[in-house]
XYZ file of N, CA and C in Angstrom:
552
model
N 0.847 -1.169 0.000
C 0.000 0.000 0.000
C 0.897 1.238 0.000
N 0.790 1.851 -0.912
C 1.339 3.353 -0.910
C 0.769 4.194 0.549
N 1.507 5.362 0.525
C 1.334 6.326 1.081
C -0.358 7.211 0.982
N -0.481 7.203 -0.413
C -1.468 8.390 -1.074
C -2.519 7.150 -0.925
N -2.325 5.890 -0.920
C -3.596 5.040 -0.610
C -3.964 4.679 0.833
N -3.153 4.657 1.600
C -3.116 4.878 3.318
C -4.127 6.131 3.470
N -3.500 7.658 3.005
C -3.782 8.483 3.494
C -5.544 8.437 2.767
N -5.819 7.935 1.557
C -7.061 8.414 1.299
C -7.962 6.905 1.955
N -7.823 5.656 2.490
C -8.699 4.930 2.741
C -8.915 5.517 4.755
N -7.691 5.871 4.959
C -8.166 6.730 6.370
C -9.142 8.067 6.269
N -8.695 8.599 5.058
C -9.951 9.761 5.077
C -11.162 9.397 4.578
N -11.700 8.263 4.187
C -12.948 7.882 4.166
C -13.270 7.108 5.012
N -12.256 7.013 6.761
C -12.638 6.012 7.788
C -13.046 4.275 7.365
N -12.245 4.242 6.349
C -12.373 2.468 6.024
C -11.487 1.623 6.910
N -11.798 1.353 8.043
C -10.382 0.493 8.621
C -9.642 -0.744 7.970
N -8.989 -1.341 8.338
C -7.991 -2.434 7.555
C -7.610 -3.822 8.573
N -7.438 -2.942 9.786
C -7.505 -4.093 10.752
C -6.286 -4.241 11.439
N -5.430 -4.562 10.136
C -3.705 -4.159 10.879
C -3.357 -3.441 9.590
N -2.913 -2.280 10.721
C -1.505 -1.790 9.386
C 0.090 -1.932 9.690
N 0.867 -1.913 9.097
C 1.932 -1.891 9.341
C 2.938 -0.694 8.466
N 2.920 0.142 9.817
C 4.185 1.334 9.371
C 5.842 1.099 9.779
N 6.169 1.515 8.328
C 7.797 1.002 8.765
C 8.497 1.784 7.712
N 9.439 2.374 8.039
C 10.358 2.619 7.006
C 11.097 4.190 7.771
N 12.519 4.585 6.903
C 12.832 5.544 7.296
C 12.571 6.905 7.938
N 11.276 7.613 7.307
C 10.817 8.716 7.308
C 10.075 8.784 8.707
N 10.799 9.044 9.825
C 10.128 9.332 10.759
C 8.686 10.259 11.003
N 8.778 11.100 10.481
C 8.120 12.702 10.289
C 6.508 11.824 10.012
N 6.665 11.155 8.759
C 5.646 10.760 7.738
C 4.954 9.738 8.736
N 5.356 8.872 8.933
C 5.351 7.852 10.028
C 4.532 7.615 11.026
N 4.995 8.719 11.993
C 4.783 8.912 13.309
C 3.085 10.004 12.705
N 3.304 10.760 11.868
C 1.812 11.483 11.519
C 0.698 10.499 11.205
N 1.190 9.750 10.426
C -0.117 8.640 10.373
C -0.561 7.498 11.234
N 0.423 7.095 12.193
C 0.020 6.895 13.281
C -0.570 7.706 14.223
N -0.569 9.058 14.284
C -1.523 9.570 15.360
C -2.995 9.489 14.091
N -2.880 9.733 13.182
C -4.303 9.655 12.031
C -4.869 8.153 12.607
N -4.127 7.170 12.860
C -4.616 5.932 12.770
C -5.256 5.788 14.255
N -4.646 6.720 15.226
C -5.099 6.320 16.536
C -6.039 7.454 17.101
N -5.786 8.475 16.557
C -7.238 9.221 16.670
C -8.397 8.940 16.081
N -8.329 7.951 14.801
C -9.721 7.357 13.971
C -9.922 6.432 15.222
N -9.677 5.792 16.029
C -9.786 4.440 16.716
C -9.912 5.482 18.527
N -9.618 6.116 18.864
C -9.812 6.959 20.218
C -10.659 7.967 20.195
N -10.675 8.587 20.988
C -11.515 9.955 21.950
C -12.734 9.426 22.622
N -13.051 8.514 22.610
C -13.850 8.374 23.873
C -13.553 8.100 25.495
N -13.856 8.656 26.356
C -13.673 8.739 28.207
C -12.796 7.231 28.183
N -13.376 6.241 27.434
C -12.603 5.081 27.910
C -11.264 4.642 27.630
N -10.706 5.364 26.705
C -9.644 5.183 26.069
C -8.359 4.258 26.736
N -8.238 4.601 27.825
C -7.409 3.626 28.822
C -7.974 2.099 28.909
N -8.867 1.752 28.671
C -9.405 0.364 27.844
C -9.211 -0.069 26.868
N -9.358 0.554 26.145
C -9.126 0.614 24.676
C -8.183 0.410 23.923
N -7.183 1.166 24.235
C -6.268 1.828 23.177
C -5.100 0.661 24.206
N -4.313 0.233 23.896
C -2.791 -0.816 24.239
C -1.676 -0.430 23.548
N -0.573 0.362 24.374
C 0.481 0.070 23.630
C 1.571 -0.506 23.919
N 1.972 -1.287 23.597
C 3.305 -1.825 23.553
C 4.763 -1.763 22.868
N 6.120 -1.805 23.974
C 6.993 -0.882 23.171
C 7.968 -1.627 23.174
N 8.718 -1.997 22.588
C 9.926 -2.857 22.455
C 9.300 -4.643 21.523
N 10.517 -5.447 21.464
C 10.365 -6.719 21.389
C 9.916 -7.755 22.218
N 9.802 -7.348 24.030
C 9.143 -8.227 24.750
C 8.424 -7.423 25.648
N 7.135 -8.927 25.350
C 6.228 -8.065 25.699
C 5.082 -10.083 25.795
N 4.197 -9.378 26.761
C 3.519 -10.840 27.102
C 2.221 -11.196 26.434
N 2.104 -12.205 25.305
C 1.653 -12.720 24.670
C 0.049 -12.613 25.190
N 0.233 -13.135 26.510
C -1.435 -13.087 27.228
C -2.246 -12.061 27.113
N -1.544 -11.296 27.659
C -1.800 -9.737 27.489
C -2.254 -8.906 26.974
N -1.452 -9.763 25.483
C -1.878 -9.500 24.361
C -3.451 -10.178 23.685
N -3.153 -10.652 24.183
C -4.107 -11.877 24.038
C -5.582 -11.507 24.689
N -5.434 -11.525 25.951
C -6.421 -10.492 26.523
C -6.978 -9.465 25.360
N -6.223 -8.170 25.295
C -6.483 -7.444 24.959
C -6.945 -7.149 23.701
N -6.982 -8.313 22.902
C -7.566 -8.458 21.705
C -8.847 -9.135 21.877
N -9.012 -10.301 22.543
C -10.549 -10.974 22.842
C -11.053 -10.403 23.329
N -10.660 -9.523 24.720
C -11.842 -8.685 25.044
C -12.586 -7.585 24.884
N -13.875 -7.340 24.850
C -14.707 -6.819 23.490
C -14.352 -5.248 24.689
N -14.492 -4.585 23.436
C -14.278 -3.112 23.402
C -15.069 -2.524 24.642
N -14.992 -1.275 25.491
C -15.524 -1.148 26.333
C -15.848 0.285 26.095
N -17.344 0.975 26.205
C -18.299 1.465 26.133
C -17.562 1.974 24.428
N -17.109 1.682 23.527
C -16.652 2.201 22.432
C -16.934 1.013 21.467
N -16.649 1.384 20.173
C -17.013 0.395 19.234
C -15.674 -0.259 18.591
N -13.886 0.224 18.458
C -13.100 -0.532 18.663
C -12.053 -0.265 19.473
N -11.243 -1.394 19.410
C -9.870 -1.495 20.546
C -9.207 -0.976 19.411
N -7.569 -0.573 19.650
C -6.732 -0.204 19.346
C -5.297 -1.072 20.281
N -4.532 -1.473 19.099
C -3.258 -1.896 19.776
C -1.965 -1.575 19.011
N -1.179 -0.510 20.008
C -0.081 -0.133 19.038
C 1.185 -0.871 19.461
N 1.980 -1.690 18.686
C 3.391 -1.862 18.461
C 4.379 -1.187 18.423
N 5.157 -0.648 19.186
C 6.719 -0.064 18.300
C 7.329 -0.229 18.640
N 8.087 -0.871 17.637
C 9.382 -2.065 17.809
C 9.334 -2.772 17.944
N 8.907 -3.955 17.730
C 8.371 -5.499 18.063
C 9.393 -6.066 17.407
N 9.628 -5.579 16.378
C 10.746 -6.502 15.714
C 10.250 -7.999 14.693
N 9.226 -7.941 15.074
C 8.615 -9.321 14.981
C 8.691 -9.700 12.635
N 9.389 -8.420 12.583
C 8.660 -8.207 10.802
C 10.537 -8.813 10.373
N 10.953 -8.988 11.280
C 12.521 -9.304 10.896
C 13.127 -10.897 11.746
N 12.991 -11.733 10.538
C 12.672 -13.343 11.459
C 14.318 -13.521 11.491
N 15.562 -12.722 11.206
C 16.492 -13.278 12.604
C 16.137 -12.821 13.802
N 16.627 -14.354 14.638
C 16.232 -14.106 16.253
C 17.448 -12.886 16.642
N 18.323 -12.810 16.119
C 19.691 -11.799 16.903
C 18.925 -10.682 16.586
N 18.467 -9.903 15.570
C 18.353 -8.961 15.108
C 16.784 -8.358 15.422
N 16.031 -9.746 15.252
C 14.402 -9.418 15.313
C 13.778 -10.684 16.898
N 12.349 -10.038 16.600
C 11.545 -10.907 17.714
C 12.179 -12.490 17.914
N 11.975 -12.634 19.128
C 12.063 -14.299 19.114
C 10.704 -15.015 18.681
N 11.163 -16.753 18.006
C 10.359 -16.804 17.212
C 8.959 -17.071 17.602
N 9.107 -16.964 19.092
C 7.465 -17.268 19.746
C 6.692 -16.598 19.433
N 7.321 -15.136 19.139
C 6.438 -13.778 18.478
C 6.231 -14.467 17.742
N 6.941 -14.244 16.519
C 6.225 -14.484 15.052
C 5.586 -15.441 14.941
N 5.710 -16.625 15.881
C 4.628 -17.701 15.483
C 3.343 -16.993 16.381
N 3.927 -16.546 17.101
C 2.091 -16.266 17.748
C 1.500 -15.108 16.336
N 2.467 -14.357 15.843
C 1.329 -13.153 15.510
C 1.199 -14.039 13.962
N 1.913 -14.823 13.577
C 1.537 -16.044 11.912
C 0.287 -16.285 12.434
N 0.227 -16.757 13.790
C -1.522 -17.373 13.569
C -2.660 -16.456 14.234
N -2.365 -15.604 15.086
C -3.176 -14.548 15.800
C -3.661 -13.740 14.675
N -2.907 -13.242 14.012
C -3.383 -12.254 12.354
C -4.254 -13.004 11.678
N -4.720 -13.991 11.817
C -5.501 -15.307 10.481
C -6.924 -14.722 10.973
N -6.949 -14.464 12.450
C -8.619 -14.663 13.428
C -8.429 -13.405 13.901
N -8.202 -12.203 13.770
C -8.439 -10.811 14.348
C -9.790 -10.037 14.084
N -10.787 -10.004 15.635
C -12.221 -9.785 15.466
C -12.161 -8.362 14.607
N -13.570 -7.851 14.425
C -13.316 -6.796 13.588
C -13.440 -5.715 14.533
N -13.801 -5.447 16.061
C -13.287 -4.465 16.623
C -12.025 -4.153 17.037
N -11.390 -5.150 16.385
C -9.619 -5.212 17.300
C -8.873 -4.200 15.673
N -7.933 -3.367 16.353
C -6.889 -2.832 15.268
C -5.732 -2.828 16.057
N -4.967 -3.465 14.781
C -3.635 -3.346 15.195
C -2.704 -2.689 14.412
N -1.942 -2.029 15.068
C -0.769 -1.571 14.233
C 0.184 -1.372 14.818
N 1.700 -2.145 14.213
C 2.570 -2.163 13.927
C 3.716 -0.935 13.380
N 4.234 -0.248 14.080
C 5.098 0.858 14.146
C 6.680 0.487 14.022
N 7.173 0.390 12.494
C 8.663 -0.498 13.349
C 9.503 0.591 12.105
N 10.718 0.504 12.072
C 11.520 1.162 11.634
C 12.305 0.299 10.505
N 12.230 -0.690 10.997
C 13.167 -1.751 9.568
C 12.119 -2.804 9.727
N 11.624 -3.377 8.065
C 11.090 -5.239 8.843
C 11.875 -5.731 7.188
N 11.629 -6.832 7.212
C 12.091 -7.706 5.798
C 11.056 -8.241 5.366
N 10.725 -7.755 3.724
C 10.041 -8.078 2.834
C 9.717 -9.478 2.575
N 10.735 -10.164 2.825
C 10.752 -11.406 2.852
C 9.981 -12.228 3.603
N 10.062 -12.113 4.786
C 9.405 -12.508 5.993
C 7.689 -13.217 5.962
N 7.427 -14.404 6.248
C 6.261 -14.779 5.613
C 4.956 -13.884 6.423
N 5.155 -12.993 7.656
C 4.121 -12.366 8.320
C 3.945 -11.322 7.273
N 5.267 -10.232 7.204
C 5.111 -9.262 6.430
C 4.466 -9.934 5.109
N 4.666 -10.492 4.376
C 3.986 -11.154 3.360
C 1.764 -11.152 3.255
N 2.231 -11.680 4.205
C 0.648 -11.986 5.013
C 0.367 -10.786 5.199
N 0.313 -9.590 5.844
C 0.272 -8.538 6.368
C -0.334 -7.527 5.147
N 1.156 -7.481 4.314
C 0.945 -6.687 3.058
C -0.275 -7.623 2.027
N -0.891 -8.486 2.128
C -1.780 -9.005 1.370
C -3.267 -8.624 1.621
N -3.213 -9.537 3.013
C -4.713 -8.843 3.292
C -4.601 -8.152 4.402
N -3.854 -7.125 4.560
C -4.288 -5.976 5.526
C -3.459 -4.427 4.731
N -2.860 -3.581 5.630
C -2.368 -2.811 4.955
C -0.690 -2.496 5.380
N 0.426 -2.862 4.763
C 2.022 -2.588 5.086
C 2.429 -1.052 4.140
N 2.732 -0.407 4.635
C 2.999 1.284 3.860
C 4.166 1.581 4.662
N 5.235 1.439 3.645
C 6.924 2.270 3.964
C 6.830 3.345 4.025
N 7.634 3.640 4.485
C 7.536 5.448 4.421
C 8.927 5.745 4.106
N 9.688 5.868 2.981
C 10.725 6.014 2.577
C 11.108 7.959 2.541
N 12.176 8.198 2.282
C 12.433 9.562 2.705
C 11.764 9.991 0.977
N 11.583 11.081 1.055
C 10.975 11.633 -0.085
C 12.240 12.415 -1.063
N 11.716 12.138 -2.213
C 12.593 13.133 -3.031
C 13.223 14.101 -3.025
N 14.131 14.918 -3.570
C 14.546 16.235 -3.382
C 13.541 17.257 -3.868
N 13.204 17.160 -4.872
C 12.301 17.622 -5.321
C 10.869 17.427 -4.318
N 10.328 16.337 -3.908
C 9.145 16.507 -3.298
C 9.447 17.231 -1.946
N 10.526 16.994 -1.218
C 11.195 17.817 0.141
C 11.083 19.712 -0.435
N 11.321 19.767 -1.461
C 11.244 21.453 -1.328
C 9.872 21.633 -1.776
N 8.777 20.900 -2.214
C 7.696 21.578 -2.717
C 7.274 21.500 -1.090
N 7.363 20.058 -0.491
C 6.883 20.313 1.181
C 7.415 21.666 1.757
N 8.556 21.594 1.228
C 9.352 22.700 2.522
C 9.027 24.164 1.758
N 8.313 24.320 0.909
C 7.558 25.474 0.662
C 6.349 25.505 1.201
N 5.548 24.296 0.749
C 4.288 24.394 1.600
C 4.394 24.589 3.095
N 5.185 23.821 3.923
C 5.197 24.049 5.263
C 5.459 25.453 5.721
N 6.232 26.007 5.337
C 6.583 27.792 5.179
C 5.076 28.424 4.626
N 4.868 28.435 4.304
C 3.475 29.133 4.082
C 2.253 28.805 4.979
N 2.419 27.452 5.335
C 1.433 27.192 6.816
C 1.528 27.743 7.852
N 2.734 28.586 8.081
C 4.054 29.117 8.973
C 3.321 30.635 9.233
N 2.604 31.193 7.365
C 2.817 32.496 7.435
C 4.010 32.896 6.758
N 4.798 32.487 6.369
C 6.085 32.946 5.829
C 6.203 32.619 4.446
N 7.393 33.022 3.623
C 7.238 32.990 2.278
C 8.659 32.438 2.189
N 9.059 31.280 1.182
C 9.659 30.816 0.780
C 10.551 30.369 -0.549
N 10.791 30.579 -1.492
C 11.087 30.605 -3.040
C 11.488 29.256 -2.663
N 11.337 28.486 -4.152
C 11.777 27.104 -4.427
C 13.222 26.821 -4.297
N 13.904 27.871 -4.908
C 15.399 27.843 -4.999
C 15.592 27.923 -3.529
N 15.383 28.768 -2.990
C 15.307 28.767 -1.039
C 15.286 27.641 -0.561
N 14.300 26.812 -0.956
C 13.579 25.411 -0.062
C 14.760 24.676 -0.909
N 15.039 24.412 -2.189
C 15.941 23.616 -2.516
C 17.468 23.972 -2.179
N 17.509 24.948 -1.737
C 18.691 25.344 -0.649
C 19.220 24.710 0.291
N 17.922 25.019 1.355
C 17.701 24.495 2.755
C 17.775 22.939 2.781
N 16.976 22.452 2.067
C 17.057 20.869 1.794
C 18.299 20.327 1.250
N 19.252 21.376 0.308
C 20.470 20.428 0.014
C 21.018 20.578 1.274
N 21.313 21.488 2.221
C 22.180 21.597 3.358
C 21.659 20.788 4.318
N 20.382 20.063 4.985
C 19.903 19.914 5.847
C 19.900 17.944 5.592
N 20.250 17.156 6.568
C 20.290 15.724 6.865
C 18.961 15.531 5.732
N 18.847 14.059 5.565
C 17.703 13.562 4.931
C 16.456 13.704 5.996
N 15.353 14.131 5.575
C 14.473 13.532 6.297
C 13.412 14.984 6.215
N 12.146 14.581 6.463
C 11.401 15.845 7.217
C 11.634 16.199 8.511
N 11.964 15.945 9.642
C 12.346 16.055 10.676
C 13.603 17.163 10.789
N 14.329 17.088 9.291
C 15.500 18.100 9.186
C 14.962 19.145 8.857
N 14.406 19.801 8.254
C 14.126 21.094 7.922
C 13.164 21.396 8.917
């Protein structure tokens, strides 16, 4: 799933069930995860609801729990990942393999009030979850953007600002500045 197809099946509130965000572009990233968890929050109960979990260990039950049990005074749960590791099947590098076998078969039966998503920074394409994942749910990289698309942003963002920017300016700023949106 692209980017521009993420961003338009969230603006018509179609959920997916799991998504999985991963890739360089922090900036991009981390924005559509709050899109993904504000479609799924604001109700009083939210501390019911909403689960997050942060690293590679983390207790299966728990998890487990928190997916069977049905949503409370709201219509879905929310469960966020970051860093699980679980999308990268070496054990040195990624989840141990109890993860990935639990989430190979936990992903097959996920009710339709449960969402999950997956926040990771590197996973491998290869990997038979990611496989699964990107088929029937939704996997969207977020790779750093062009030079060219970085200065039309970094004009637009300057004008959200109030301020005025020339292209040659923004393509300035962007050759001098690290990769990333987070740099400018």
């Amino acid at each position: 799933m692209t980017v521009k197809e993420l961003a338009a099946q969230l603006k018509i509130g179609a959920p997916c069930g799991v998504y999985l965000l991963f890739g360089e572009e922090a900036f991009l990233k981390t924005h559509y995860l709050r899109l993904i968890t504000e479609q799924f929050s604001g109700s009083p109960f939210d501390e019911l609801n909403v689960f997050r979990f942060e690293g590679k260990e983390y207790s299966t039950d728990v998890v487990e729990n928190a997916i069977e049990g049905p949503p409370v005074m709201a219509e879905h749960k929310l469960l966020v990942f970051s860093g699980s590791l679980v999308f990268k099947p070496d054990g040195r590098t990624g989840a141990k393999q109890e993860y990935r076998d639990y989430w190979e078969k936990r992903l097959r039966d996920i009710p339709e009030y449960c969402h999950v998503v997956f926040f990771e920074d590197d996973v491998d394409k290869r990997s038979a979850l990611y496989k699964f994942v990107n088929k029937h749910f939704a996997a969207c990289e977020f790779a750093y953007l062009s030079e060219n698309e970085m200065t039309n942003w970094t004009v637009k963002l300057f004008k959200t600002m109030g301020k005025s920017l020339s292209a040659f300016d923004a393509q300035h700023l962007v050759g001098i500045c690290d990769a990333g949106m987070h740099s400018v």
